[in-house]
């Protein structure tokens, strides 16, 4: 499953990168006279929406948006999480206190509400949507790294390294970090589909990036016309589901791979 | 032990209050940063939300009397918090006729009812599936049910809702696609809300059951001559379902506050819908009020969960007196990372 | 209390347990079968005790678990017969087997903390063994649970019956588990390493209890890796290796005059207190030199939210160049903390550690510290999993920027040869080695910066006896060749006696007695040392010199 998903995701990523080449039309190009064309119409493989925009093209560009936001948000949240998690887990003390306080606060906001709040305040731009997702995500990952580091810190090999007179930064970077990356990779692989979901969710509420096409917005519109023009929602919904499943199965695959090695080591 | 436990409860309460202060201050600061400050937001917004000019004037006056004109932000914050302590959150901007607290009082029961129904449904289905899958580990039942659950787990509830609406409202016309008129309006939203948690809970029950089945005390119970049913009931089920509290509690809290998408899609007048509308219309008092309310709900749930966990598990109870921090890194922190490890060999075959 | 009529047909004339040709296999991931128990045959009469001994992986536990079918899913019984007082166990229906489990056969597990359900009070867990078999009413069962807890020597049984397992002390938990095994008055008690997780003094008490149960006429099978435990009260012995019975017979006969080479190897590898004393003292005593490492009045208290632990109280030590100081004590005695204080891994609250007169904990200590290295109990855990063996060995040199890459590779090869491995092993990863080999790599790593002192914290406790002997031999050789001083920390008196020149005995964070090895073992002064030595279970009938066995 993971293997097939990997191909699916690879294909999707290529589509996103070469979106302008793949998409038959621009996202705002309207085909007057062909509004609400059904699936399979000549020139519009997946039909058109109420304004006569090509659904396939919008899907392709919408995925580009989702992927861009998700990856950018993940890169930021992983980097922040790595630094804070390492410090909190290894040094404890003040860094740990800060992380704990941040956790308490973040857990007081449901993820979506926090994102909604941020977007409300900072506007519906690419940066604020991305930041909203990153801010909502880093605490969880930082806590994971912290827990991992605290476990690894107590391993005998760290004590052995200390007895060889290795200093704190060396221990953290050379001995602890490489062994903490596995679980981080697993959570990150699950965080990407989650970020895609959040991005689409914000658009669904009308709080997405205002000048970029989004799947959430397509679903939002599609729901409104679900009874009269179901083709407007069917293809975005299916494309969305397939994408998320592919990412999830890749995550499952990565997790299983790490489970096996960690079990074999013991 | 009792004294330690009470002390633990007290310390948790203090910490909760402190967090609330920080959360409210943070939210207030954030909203201050938004274009247009807290009190004079109405000027920035009048017209854009379609409010009549006269009405806007009236509201502006009301805001000025409540928060004062041209006063520093921290004073406005104090006014707000003083009001919050007495359950007086002031008028909403969008609905000037209503106070924020009355909007919350109307919306929350709807959201809570949805959340409770969805959680009950999820638990009622997830526990049997999880238990069954664990007992039939590595059979087609196990892998089949887990495969289906992955689907529910991977898809956000709004997407599930889309498919449900397409099938039950679009194709079969058996249930209404949206609205809030009667019990038939509940079915699709509750099912859509329940599927995600159901998948998570079932996987959690399964892996928790497998963990417990591999414990030596289960082997010891079999060695005492227990029938499989008795051993599972008395030794396996109890111990593997106790940790479920830590997952179910936050899940219920998240549903109570996070039904945003479902309420928006199905046009259900819950708190989530109010929040979304407040956000898109920049109704700052309502945003502030709901945010604070959500925070209280989430923190209270987390507290109740930790205390309940302590009551259910004697080990945690004994420890909670000593340690301040409950087991907070739970499965929900790691989406999909519940360890359904394949290669478990320590599980004795019952019977 | 009289036994109600048994629901299964018992043949009182038949031997208590007769096992023949028992074979148990595990399904491997590749679909093949791994035969863990191969053609095991033995017989046990009423009131007798049988020891099944062997190293890890010998199939001894699987053998007894096969009898009650307490096997993992991947395991299955491939053949053979087992009859308990005439009842066919292998062919028995699940129903019959359930009536045997707990009722006719009680089982004692290695770790009571794991074998008792943490969320159910102990008394209720005991009572289950009666009510599940319909032996008596719930109320009677509760009363009998309390009586039985009292019988196994638990004070205040009424109160203890209401407690959860984690609220009992280790020794009490183990007793409670034994009570659970015997409450239904079974004909046979099967104990799987019942004392391995316990300290020697507690072990002695638990073994006394098991001996008492045997004296009441209950048959007993004890699985153990410890020949001394086996000899304590068992009548017969079954020596197992790689799933097969190597040798069997009366325990005195087998242990005193073993016929099979494997049994002989096992006996020879088993260290006993007194072995060393029997060998004649070395002709030339090394001249007594000034101490190399001195610890003065070390004191350490650990504070946590739960309170504080005074782990080390006023401990002073001195180690001479090229000699070994053995530090012996039970778990929780603070001996490992002393090792970490000496190594500079913990800061002492007061006191100091001097190496060649220079303070190890001081500012200028870094060069000094390199002269001390450490070997840990768990060899795998102490090696970096993502480094090769060679990189692990030379890591300390790399950190100190000693030598070029080429020179370090050279050094790794040289050290691997020294510890009895091949230079080619440098490229393999730790998990590709066996436990004994991993410990060799860990020793090589510790030797890399040419230390003067090696602190060895339970260096052989995680290893089988045959491997333990090899590692101790290696440590001895290294000391002879390189003149390294050892601080050897161990709970095992025989290991300490074998390796040490001087010995210190620790209890509750303080040293209660110290002196020359021969003085401590020959003429102990402190009552605690006496207690430790008395708890030792002799393996060989008369403390014969090792040479006589070989």
mmCIF file with all atom_site columns, N, CA and C in Angstrom, chain B residues 47-99:
data_model
loop_
_atom_site.group_PDB
_atom_site.id
_atom_site.type_symbol
_atom_site.label_atom_id
_atom_site.label_alt_id
_atom_site.label_comp_id
_atom_site.label_asym_id
_atom_site.label_entity_id
_atom_site.label_seq_id
_atom_site.pdbx_PDB_ins_code
_atom_site.Cartn_x
_atom_site.Cartn_y
_atom_site.Cartn_z
_atom_site.occupancy
_atom_site.B_iso_or_equiv
_atom_site.pdbx_formal_charge
_atom_site.auth_seq_id
_atom_site.auth_comp_id
_atom_site.auth_asym_id
_atom_site.auth_atom_id
_atom_site.pdbx_PDB_model_num
ATOM 1   N N  . UNK B 1 47 ? -20.472 48.839 7.308  1.00 0.00 ? 47 UNK B N  1
ATOM 2   C CA . UNK B 1 47 ? -20.677 48.790 5.865  1.00 0.00 ? 47 UNK B CA 1
ATOM 3   C C  . UNK B 1 47 ? -20.265 47.458 5.293  1.00 0.00 ? 47 UNK B C  1
ATOM 4   N N  . UNK B 1 48 ? -19.063 47.033 5.601  1.00 0.00 ? 48 UNK B N  1
ATOM 5   C CA . UNK B 1 48 ? -18.565 45.805 4.988  1.00 0.00 ? 48 UNK B CA 1
ATOM 6   C C  . UNK B 1 48 ? -19.407 44.599 5.401  1.00 0.00 ? 48 UNK B C  1
ATOM 7   N N  . UNK B 1 49 ? -19.972 44.618 6.551  1.00 0.00 ? 49 UNK B N  1
ATOM 8   C CA . UNK B 1 49 ? -20.779 43.480 6.968  1.00 0.00 ? 49 UNK B CA 1
ATOM 9   C C  . UNK B 1 49 ? -22.258 43.716 6.691  1.00 0.00 ? 49 UNK B C  1
ATOM 10  N N  . UNK B 1 50 ? -22.507 44.784 6.024  1.00 0.00 ? 50 UNK B N  1
ATOM 11  C CA . UNK B 1 50 ? -23.888 45.012 5.635  1.00 0.00 ? 50 UNK B CA 1
ATOM 12  C C  . UNK B 1 50 ? -24.740 45.551 6.758  1.00 0.00 ? 50 UNK B C  1
ATOM 13  N N  . UNK B 1 51 ? -24.111 46.147 7.735  1.00 0.00 ? 51 UNK B N  1
ATOM 14  C CA . UNK B 1 51 ? -24.911 46.647 8.841  1.00 0.00 ? 51 UNK B CA 1
ATOM 15  C C  . UNK B 1 51 ? -25.399 48.066 8.533  1.00 0.00 ? 51 UNK B C  1
ATOM 16  N N  . UNK B 1 52 ? -26.596 48.333 8.930  1.00 0.00 ? 52 UNK B N  1
ATOM 17  C CA . UNK B 1 52 ? -27.152 49.653 8.652  1.00 0.00 ? 52 UNK B CA 1
ATOM 18  C C  . UNK B 1 52 ? -26.378 50.717 9.412  1.00 0.00 ? 52 UNK B C  1
ATOM 19  N N  . UNK B 1 53 ? -26.222 51.861 8.800  1.00 0.00 ? 53 UNK B N  1
ATOM 20  C CA . UNK B 1 53 ? -25.412 52.930 9.385  1.00 0.00 ? 53 UNK B CA 1
ATOM 21  C C  . UNK B 1 53 ? -25.885 53.318 10.762 1.00 0.00 ? 53 UNK B C  1
ATOM 22  N N  . UNK B 1 54 ? -27.221 53.438 10.913 1.00 0.00 ? 54 UNK B N  1
ATOM 23  C CA . UNK B 1 54 ? -27.756 53.845 12.206 1.00 0.00 ? 54 UNK B CA 1
ATOM 24  C C  . UNK B 1 54 ? -27.408 52.831 13.281 1.00 0.00 ? 54 UNK B C  1
ATOM 25  N N  . UNK B 1 55 ? -27.581 51.574 12.941 1.00 0.00 ? 55 UNK B N  1
ATOM 26  C CA . UNK B 1 55 ? -27.268 50.500 13.899 1.00 0.00 ? 55 UNK B CA 1
ATOM 27  C C  . UNK B 1 55 ? -25.829 50.579 14.326 1.00 0.00 ? 55 UNK B C  1
ATOM 28  N N  . UNK B 1 56 ? -24.940 50.802 13.347 1.00 0.00 ? 56 UNK B N  1
ATOM 29  C CA . UNK B 1 56 ? -23.512 50.853 13.658 1.00 0.00 ? 56 UNK B CA 1
ATOM 30  C C  . UNK B 1 56 ? -23.223 51.972 14.644 1.00 0.00 ? 56 UNK B C  1
ATOM 31  N N  . UNK B 1 57 ? -23.881 53.067 14.423 1.00 0.00 ? 57 UNK B N  1
ATOM 32  C CA . UNK B 1 57 ? -23.693 54.201 15.328 1.00 0.00 ? 57 UNK B CA 1
ATOM 33  C C  . UNK B 1 57 ? -24.077 53.818 16.752 1.00 0.00 ? 57 UNK B C  1
ATOM 34  N N  . UNK B 1 58 ? -25.230 53.181 16.836 1.00 0.00 ? 58 UNK B N  1
ATOM 35  C CA . UNK B 1 58 ? -25.767 52.781 18.141 1.00 0.00 ? 58 UNK B CA 1
ATOM 36  C C  . UNK B 1 58 ? -24.771 51.863 18.868 1.00 0.00 ? 58 UNK B C  1
ATOM 37  N N  . UNK B 1 59 ? -24.275 50.874 18.123 1.00 0.00 ? 59 UNK B N  1
ATOM 38  C CA . UNK B 1 59 ? -23.329 49.929 18.711 1.00 0.00 ? 59 UNK B CA 1
ATOM 39  C C  . UNK B 1 59 ? -22.062 50.642 19.146 1.00 0.00 ? 59 UNK B C  1
ATOM 40  N N  . UNK B 1 60 ? -21.621 51.563 18.260 1.00 0.00 ? 60 UNK B N  1
ATOM 41  C CA . UNK B 1 60 ? -20.408 52.293 18.585 1.00 0.00 ? 60 UNK B CA 1
ATOM 42  C C  . UNK B 1 60 ? -20.556 52.992 19.929 1.00 0.00 ? 60 UNK B C  1
ATOM 43  N N  . UNK B 1 61 ? -21.731 53.566 20.130 1.00 0.00 ? 61 UNK B N  1
ATOM 44  C CA . UNK B 1 61 ? -21.985 54.247 21.388 1.00 0.00 ? 61 UNK B CA 1
ATOM 45  C C  . UNK B 1 61 ? -21.921 53.273 22.554 1.00 0.00 ? 61 UNK B C  1
ATOM 46  N N  . UNK B 1 62 ? -22.555 52.140 22.379 1.00 0.00 ? 62 UNK B N  1
ATOM 47  C CA . UNK B 1 62 ? -22.578 51.134 23.431 1.00 0.00 ? 62 UNK B CA 1
ATOM 48  C C  . UNK B 1 62 ? -21.169 50.679 23.790 1.00 0.00 ? 62 UNK B C  1
ATOM 49  N N  . UNK B 1 63 ? -20.323 50.494 22.760 1.00 0.00 ? 63 UNK B N  1
ATOM 50  C CA . UNK B 1 63 ? -18.946 50.073 22.989 1.00 0.00 ? 63 UNK B CA 1
ATOM 51  C C  . UNK B 1 63 ? -18.154 51.122 23.736 1.00 0.00 ? 63 UNK B C  1
ATOM 52  N N  . UNK B 1 64 ? -18.435 52.378 23.327 1.00 0.00 ? 64 UNK B N  1
ATOM 53  C CA . UNK B 1 64 ? -17.696 53.456 23.961 1.00 0.00 ? 64 UNK B CA 1
ATOM 54  C C  . UNK B 1 64 ? -18.019 53.515 25.444 1.00 0.00 ? 64 UNK B C  1
ATOM 55  N N  . UNK B 1 65 ? -19.284 53.296 25.789 1.00 0.00 ? 65 UNK B N  1
ATOM 56  C CA . UNK B 1 65 ? -19.624 53.361 27.211 1.00 0.00 ? 65 UNK B CA 1
ATOM 57  C C  . UNK B 1 65 ? -19.048 52.171 27.963 1.00 0.00 ? 65 UNK B C  1
ATOM 58  N N  . UNK B 1 66 ? -18.963 51.040 27.306 1.00 0.00 ? 66 UNK B N  1
ATOM 59  C CA . UNK B 1 66 ? -18.467 49.859 28.006 1.00 0.00 ? 66 UNK B CA 1
ATOM 60  C C  . UNK B 1 66 ? -16.949 49.905 28.170 1.00 0.00 ? 66 UNK B C  1
ATOM 61  N N  . UNK B 1 67 ? -16.255 50.169 27.072 1.00 0.00 ? 67 UNK B N  1
ATOM 62  C CA . UNK B 1 67 ? -14.798 50.072 27.113 1.00 0.00 ? 67 UNK B CA 1
ATOM 63  C C  . UNK B 1 67 ? -14.112 51.429 27.201 1.00 0.00 ? 67 UNK B C  1
ATOM 64  N N  . UNK B 1 68 ? -14.892 52.478 27.009 1.00 0.00 ? 68 UNK B N  1
ATOM 65  C CA . UNK B 1 68 ? -14.275 53.799 27.046 1.00 0.00 ? 68 UNK B CA 1
ATOM 66  C C  . UNK B 1 68 ? -13.645 54.113 25.706 1.00 0.00 ? 68 UNK B C  1
ATOM 67  N N  . UNK B 1 69 ? -13.697 55.369 25.304 1.00 0.00 ? 69 UNK B N  1
ATOM 68  C CA . UNK B 1 69 ? -13.064 55.758 24.047 1.00 0.00 ? 69 UNK B CA 1
ATOM 69  C C  . UNK B 1 69 ? -11.612 56.121 24.311 1.00 0.00 ? 69 UNK B C  1
ATOM 70  N N  . UNK B 1 70 ? -10.764 55.775 23.357 1.00 0.00 ? 70 UNK B N  1
ATOM 71  C CA . UNK B 1 70 ? -9.369  56.220 23.421 1.00 0.00 ? 70 UNK B CA 1
ATOM 72  C C  . UNK B 1 70 ? -8.664  55.841 24.728 1.00 0.00 ? 70 UNK B C  1
ATOM 73  N N  . UNK B 1 71 ? -9.004  54.670 25.281 1.00 0.00 ? 71 UNK B N  1
ATOM 74  C CA . UNK B 1 71 ? -8.279  54.243 26.480 1.00 0.00 ? 71 UNK B CA 1
ATOM 75  C C  . UNK B 1 71 ? -7.247  53.202 26.061 1.00 0.00 ? 71 UNK B C  1
ATOM 76  N N  . UNK B 1 72 ? -6.166  53.048 26.849 1.00 0.00 ? 72 UNK B N  1
ATOM 77  C CA . UNK B 1 72 ? -5.153  52.071 26.478 1.00 0.00 ? 72 UNK B CA 1
ATOM 78  C C  . UNK B 1 72 ? -5.723  50.646 26.433 1.00 0.00 ? 72 UNK B C  1
ATOM 79  N N  . UNK B 1 73 ? -5.068  49.826 25.628 1.00 0.00 ? 73 UNK B N  1
ATOM 80  C CA . UNK B 1 73 ? -5.573  48.468 25.406 1.00 0.00 ? 73 UNK B CA 1
ATOM 81  C C  . UNK B 1 73 ? -5.665  47.665 26.697 1.00 0.00 ? 73 UNK B C  1
ATOM 82  N N  . UNK B 1 74 ? -4.663  47.848 27.579 1.00 0.00 ? 74 UNK B N  1
ATOM 83  C CA . UNK B 1 74 ? -4.684  46.996 28.772 1.00 0.00 ? 74 UNK B CA 1
ATOM 84  C C  . UNK B 1 74 ? -5.873  47.297 29.665 1.00 0.00 ? 74 UNK B C  1
ATOM 85  N N  . UNK B 1 75 ? -6.355  48.576 29.581 1.00 0.00 ? 75 UNK B N  1
ATOM 86  C CA . UNK B 1 75 ? -7.554  48.898 30.367 1.00 0.00 ? 75 UNK B CA 1
ATOM 87  C C  . UNK B 1 75 ? -8.776  48.202 29.775 1.00 0.00 ? 75 UNK B C  1
ATOM 88  N N  . UNK B 1 76 ? -8.817  48.175 28.443 1.00 0.00 ? 76 UNK B N  1
ATOM 89  C CA . UNK B 1 76 ? -9.921  47.465 27.795 1.00 0.00 ? 76 UNK B CA 1
ATOM 90  C C  . UNK B 1 76 ? -9.901  45.989 28.175 1.00 0.00 ? 76 UNK B C  1
ATOM 91  N N  . UNK B 1 77 ? -8.697  45.456 28.234 1.00 0.00 ? 77 UNK B N  1
ATOM 92  C CA . UNK B 1 77 ? -8.562  44.049 28.604 1.00 0.00 ? 77 UNK B CA 1
ATOM 93  C C  . UNK B 1 77 ? -9.109  43.822 30.010 1.00 0.00 ? 77 UNK B C  1
ATOM 94  N N  . UNK B 1 78 ? -8.753  44.725 30.917 1.00 0.00 ? 78 UNK B N  1
ATOM 95  C CA . UNK B 1 78 ? -9.215  44.576 32.295 1.00 0.00 ? 78 UNK B CA 1
ATOM 96  C C  . UNK B 1 78 ? -10.738 44.641 32.360 1.00 0.00 ? 78 UNK B C  1
ATOM 97  N N  . UNK B 1 79 ? -11.304 45.557 31.585 1.00 0.00 ? 79 UNK B N  1
ATOM 98  C CA . UNK B 1 79 ? -12.761 45.664 31.553 1.00 0.00 ? 79 UNK B CA 1
ATOM 99  C C  . UNK B 1 79 ? -13.367 44.347 31.078 1.00 0.00 ? 79 UNK B C  1
ATOM 100 N N  . UNK B 1 80 ? -12.754 43.827 29.997 1.00 0.00 ? 80 UNK B N  1
ATOM 101 C CA . UNK B 1 80 ? -13.279 42.584 29.446 1.00 0.00 ? 80 UNK B CA 1
ATOM 102 C C  . UNK B 1 80 ? -13.201 41.460 30.483 1.00 0.00 ? 80 UNK B C  1
ATOM 103 N N  . UNK B 1 81 ? -12.031 41.343 31.116 1.00 0.00 ? 81 UNK B N  1
ATOM 104 C CA . UNK B 1 81 ? -11.837 40.238 32.059 1.00 0.00 ? 81 UNK B CA 1
ATOM 105 C C  . UNK B 1 81 ? -12.738 40.399 33.277 1.00 0.00 ? 81 UNK B C  1
ATOM 106 N N  . UNK B 1 82 ? -12.919 41.626 33.726 1.00 0.00 ? 82 UNK B N  1
ATOM 107 C CA . UNK B 1 82 ? -13.798 41.853 34.862 1.00 0.00 ? 82 UNK B CA 1
ATOM 108 C C  . UNK B 1 82 ? -15.211 41.384 34.507 1.00 0.00 ? 82 UNK B C  1
ATOM 109 N N  . UNK B 1 83 ? -15.611 41.727 33.280 1.00 0.00 ? 83 UNK B N  1
ATOM 110 C CA . UNK B 1 83 ? -16.908 41.267 32.819 1.00 0.00 ? 83 UNK B CA 1
ATOM 111 C C  . UNK B 1 83 ? -16.974 39.749 32.743 1.00 0.00 ? 83 UNK B C  1
ATOM 112 N N  . UNK B 1 84 ? -15.899 39.159 32.214 1.00 0.00 ? 84 UNK B N  1
ATOM 113 C CA . UNK B 1 84 ? -15.877 37.709 32.026 1.00 0.00 ? 84 UNK B CA 1
ATOM 114 C C  . UNK B 1 84 ? -16.068 36.991 33.360 1.00 0.00 ? 84 UNK B C  1
ATOM 115 N N  . UNK B 1 85 ? -15.482 37.548 34.431 1.00 0.00 ? 85 UNK B N  1
ATOM 116 C CA . UNK B 1 85 ? -15.588 36.904 35.738 1.00 0.00 ? 85 UNK B CA 1
ATOM 117 C C  . UNK B 1 85 ? -17.041 36.838 36.197 1.00 0.00 ? 85 UNK B C  1
ATOM 118 N N  . UNK B 1 86 ? -17.831 37.787 35.777 1.00 0.00 ? 86 UNK B N  1
ATOM 119 C CA . UNK B 1 86 ? -19.232 37.813 36.211 1.00 0.00 ? 86 UNK B CA 1
ATOM 120 C C  . UNK B 1 86 ? -20.172 37.371 35.098 1.00 0.00 ? 86 UNK B C  1
ATOM 121 N N  . UNK B 1 87 ? -19.588 36.636 34.117 1.00 0.00 ? 87 UNK B N  1
ATOM 122 C CA . UNK B 1 87 ? -20.391 36.111 33.006 1.00 0.00 ? 87 UNK B CA 1
ATOM 123 C C  . UNK B 1 87 ? -21.135 37.250 32.315 1.00 0.00 ? 87 UNK B C  1
ATOM 124 N N  . UNK B 1 88 ? -20.424 38.342 32.108 1.00 0.00 ? 88 UNK B N  1
ATOM 125 C CA . UNK B 1 88 ? -20.997 39.462 31.371 1.00 0.00 ? 88 UNK B CA 1
ATOM 126 C C  . UNK B 1 88 ? -19.972 39.857 30.323 1.00 0.00 ? 88 UNK B C  1
ATOM 127 N N  . UNK B 1 89 ? -20.185 39.364 29.112 1.00 0.00 ? 89 UNK B N  1
ATOM 128 C CA . UNK B 1 89 ? -19.160 39.557 28.081 1.00 0.00 ? 89 UNK B CA 1
ATOM 129 C C  . UNK B 1 89 ? -19.494 40.714 27.152 1.00 0.00 ? 89 UNK B C  1
ATOM 130 N N  . UNK B 1 90 ? -20.563 41.430 27.468 1.00 0.00 ? 90 UNK B N  1
ATOM 131 C CA . UNK B 1 90 ? -20.884 42.594 26.658 1.00 0.00 ? 90 UNK B CA 1
ATOM 132 C C  . UNK B 1 90 ? -21.608 42.221 25.385 1.00 0.00 ? 90 UNK B C  1
ATOM 133 N N  . UNK B 1 91 ? -21.953 43.234 24.583 1.00 0.00 ? 91 UNK B N  1
ATOM 134 C CA . UNK B 1 91 ? -22.712 42.972 23.367 1.00 0.00 ? 91 UNK B CA 1
ATOM 135 C C  . UNK B 1 91 ? -21.818 42.453 22.244 1.00 0.00 ? 91 UNK B C  1
ATOM 136 N N  . UNK B 1 92 ? -22.421 41.715 21.377 1.00 0.00 ? 92 UNK B N  1
ATOM 137 C CA . UNK B 1 92 ? -21.717 41.286 20.173 1.00 0.00 ? 92 UNK B CA 1
ATOM 138 C C  . UNK B 1 92 ? -21.731 42.446 19.200 1.00 0.00 ? 92 UNK B C  1
ATOM 139 N N  . UNK B 1 93 ? -20.789 42.495 18.290 1.00 0.00 ? 93 UNK B N  1
ATOM 140 C CA . UNK B 1 93 ? -20.811 43.573 17.323 1.00 0.00 ? 93 UNK B CA 1
ATOM 141 C C  . UNK B 1 93 ? -21.785 43.279 16.196 1.00 0.00 ? 93 UNK B C  1
ATOM 142 N N  . UNK B 1 94 ? -21.711 42.016 15.734 1.00 0.00 ? 94 UNK B N  1
ATOM 143 C CA . UNK B 1 94 ? -22.538 41.650 14.590 1.00 0.00 ? 94 UNK B CA 1
ATOM 144 C C  . UNK B 1 94 ? -24.014 41.624 14.966 1.00 0.00 ? 94 UNK B C  1
ATOM 145 N N  . UNK B 1 95 ? -24.293 41.097 16.149 1.00 0.00 ? 95 UNK B N  1
ATOM 146 C CA . UNK B 1 95 ? -25.681 41.032 16.584 1.00 0.00 ? 95 UNK B CA 1
ATOM 147 C C  . UNK B 1 95 ? -25.839 41.927 17.799 1.00 0.00 ? 95 UNK B C  1
ATOM 148 N N  . UNK B 1 96 ? -25.953 43.222 17.583 1.00 0.00 ? 96 UNK B N  1
ATOM 149 C CA . UNK B 1 96 ? -25.919 44.156 18.704 1.00 0.00 ? 96 UNK B CA 1
ATOM 150 C C  . UNK B 1 96 ? -27.056 43.926 19.687 1.00 0.00 ? 96 UNK B C  1
ATOM 151 N N  . UNK B 1 97 ? -28.119 43.286 19.234 1.00 0.00 ? 97 UNK B N  1
ATOM 152 C CA . UNK B 1 97 ? -29.230 43.074 20.142 1.00 0.00 ? 97 UNK B CA 1
ATOM 153 C C  . UNK B 1 97 ? -28.897 41.997 21.179 1.00 0.00 ? 97 UNK B C  1
ATOM 154 N N  . UNK B 1 98 ? -27.887 41.187 20.856 1.00 0.00 ? 98 UNK B N  1
ATOM 155 C CA . UNK B 1 98 ? -27.594 40.062 21.745 1.00 0.00 ? 98 UNK B CA 1
ATOM 156 C C  . UNK B 1 98 ? -26.281 40.279 22.445 1.00 0.00 ? 98 UNK B C  1
ATOM 157 N N  . UNK B 1 99 ? -26.192 39.781 23.676 1.00 0.00 ? 99 UNK B N  1
ATOM 158 C CA . UNK B 1 99 ? -24.910 39.831 24.349 1.00 0.00 ? 99 UNK B CA 1
ATOM 159 C C  . UNK B 1 99 ? -24.104 38.592 23.951 1.00 0.00 ? 99 UNK B C  1
#
